[in-house]
Amino acid sequence: MTAPTNDASTESGRWVDFTFTHEGASVHARRRLGLGAPVVFLHGFGDYADCWQGLLARLPESLDAVLVDSLGHGASGYPQSGCDSVARRDSIVSMLTDHIGPAVLVGHSMGAA
């Protein structure tokens, strides 16, 4: 499924779940439609995408936010090649290239790597 795009017809603040495939693994993401450049939030080891909800509650609801369950975390699967840092990086690059476009990245711990 293609991630929803950010255009004038979108409903700011509405959440949309989507998945994409990377090396045979399903990767789960959620997008809060909004204005401006998308901000992609990347969680740490042992966590999953919704760990960012507390921070998002403090940011403007009009922010276009993307929360991704890293490979092997949350609702995302495991690629046959494994879930090392290169596979995680490549899955995010794939998502940006194929579904999101230019974005601001925010990461914590493993997600900052």
Short mmCIF file of C-alpha atoms in Angstrom, two decimals:
data_model
loop_
_atom_site.label_atom_id
_atom_site.label_comp_id
_atom_site.label_asym_id
_atom_site.label_seq_id
_atom_site.Cartn_x
_atom_site.Cartn_y
_atom_site.Cartn_z
CA MET A 1 0.00 0.00 0.00
CA THR A 2 1.27 3.45 -0.81
CA ALA A 3 1.49 5.97 1.99
CA PRO A 4 -0.94 8.84 1.68
CA THR A 5 0.57 11.94 0.19
CA ASN A 6 0.59 15.38 1.75
CA ASP A 7 -1.60 17.68 -0.33
CA ALA A 8 -4.18 20.42 0.21
CA SER A 9 -7.07 17.93 0.17
CA THR A 10 -5.81 15.90 3.16
CA GLU A 11 -7.46 16.13 6.53
CA SER A 12 -4.90 17.46 9.00
CA GLY A 13 -4.58 15.34 12.12
CA ARG A 14 -6.09 12.14 10.65
CA TRP A 15 -4.06 8.93 11.16
CA VAL A 16 -3.59 6.44 8.32
CA ASP A 17 -1.89 3.06 8.76
CA PHE A 18 0.10 1.64 5.86
CA THR A 19 2.56 -1.14 5.15
CA PHE A 20 5.31 -1.64 2.62
CA THR A 21 7.56 -4.59 1.89
CA HIS A 22 11.32 -4.63 2.32
CA GLU A 23 13.31 -7.76 1.46
CA GLY A 24 10.20 -9.88 1.86
CA ALA A 25 9.25 -8.43 5.25
CA SER A 26 6.16 -6.35 5.87
CA VAL A 27 7.00 -3.01 7.50
CA HIS A 28 4.23 -1.23 9.40
CA ALA A 29 3.93 2.54 9.62
CA ARG A 30 1.38 5.13 10.69
CA ARG A 31 1.07 8.62 9.27
CA ARG A 32 -0.67 11.60 10.81
CA LEU A 33 -1.57 13.69 7.82
CA GLY A 34 -0.50 17.29 8.11
CA LEU A 35 1.21 20.23 6.54
CA GLY A 36 4.83 20.83 5.67
CA ALA A 37 7.66 18.37 5.28
CA PRO A 38 6.92 14.98 6.84
CA VAL A 39 8.76 14.21 10.06
CA VAL A 40 9.68 10.52 10.36
CA PHE A 41 10.13 9.29 13.95
CA LEU A 42 12.43 6.27 14.41
CA HIS A 43 12.24 4.42 17.74
CA GLY A 44 14.93 2.78 19.85
CA PHE A 45 15.81 -0.87 20.49
CA GLY A 46 13.09 -2.88 22.22
CA ASP A 47 10.43 -0.28 21.42
CA TYR A 48 7.98 0.36 18.60
CA ALA A 49 6.52 3.31 16.69
CA ASP A 50 3.85 4.40 19.17
CA CYS A 51 6.50 5.24 21.78
CA TRP A 52 6.45 8.70 20.15
CA GLN A 53 2.79 9.42 21.01
CA GLY A 54 3.69 11.36 24.18
CA LEU A 55 5.94 13.71 22.23
CA LEU A 56 3.43 14.08 19.39
CA ALA A 57 0.75 15.14 21.88
CA ARG A 58 2.93 18.17 22.62
CA LEU A 59 3.52 19.11 18.98
CA PRO A 60 1.04 20.86 16.65
CA GLU A 61 -1.62 18.51 15.31
CA SER A 62 -0.94 19.96 11.85
CA LEU A 63 2.53 18.33 11.83
CA ASP A 64 2.83 15.65 9.14
CA ALA A 65 4.23 12.79 11.27
CA VAL A 66 5.28 9.28 10.23
CA LEU A 67 5.84 6.58 12.86
CA VAL A 68 7.57 3.40 11.68
CA ASP A 69 7.87 0.02 13.39
CA SER A 70 11.47 -0.90 12.60
CA LEU A 71 12.15 -4.33 11.13
CA GLY A 72 11.65 -6.97 13.82
CA HIS A 73 9.77 -4.56 16.11
CA GLY A 74 6.10 -3.82 16.73
CA ALA A 75 3.93 -4.97 13.82
CA SER A 76 6.84 -5.23 11.35
CA GLY A 77 8.25 -8.56 10.23
CA TYR A 78 11.72 -10.03 9.91
CA PRO A 79 13.49 -10.11 6.54
CA GLN A 80 15.16 -13.38 5.60
CA SER A 81 18.52 -11.60 5.61
CA GLY A 82 18.09 -10.48 9.25
CA CYS A 83 17.39 -7.26 11.13
CA ASP A 84 20.79 -5.66 11.42
CA SER A 85 21.40 -1.91 11.26
CA VAL A 86 21.98 -2.01 7.48
CA ALA A 87 18.62 -3.73 6.86
CA ARG A 88 16.84 -1.23 9.13
CA ARG A 89 18.50 1.70 7.37
CA ASP A 90 17.72 0.32 3.93
CA SER A 91 14.04 -0.20 4.84
CA ILE A 92 13.73 3.46 5.88
CA VAL A 93 15.49 4.64 2.71
CA SER A 94 13.09 2.45 0.70
CA MET A 95 10.07 3.95 2.47
CA LEU A 96 11.32 7.50 1.86
CA THR A 97 12.14 6.83 -1.78
CA ASP A 98 9.00 4.91 -2.68
CA HIS A 99 6.30 6.37 -0.40
CA ILE A 100 7.15 9.54 1.52
CA GLY A 101 9.71 11.66 -0.31
CA PRO A 102 12.00 14.18 1.38
CA ALA A 103 11.50 14.24 5.14
CA VAL A 104 13.01 15.26 8.44
CA LEU A 105 14.24 12.28 10.46
CA VAL A 106 14.07 12.13 14.26
CA GLY A 107 15.59 9.12 15.97
CA HIS A 108 16.21 7.82 19.47
CA SER A 109 18.83 5.22 20.40
CA MET A 110 18.75 2.54 17.65
CA GLY A 111 16.59 4.86 15.52
CA ALA A 112 19.21 7.59 15.69
CA ALA A 113 21.83 5.25 14.26
#
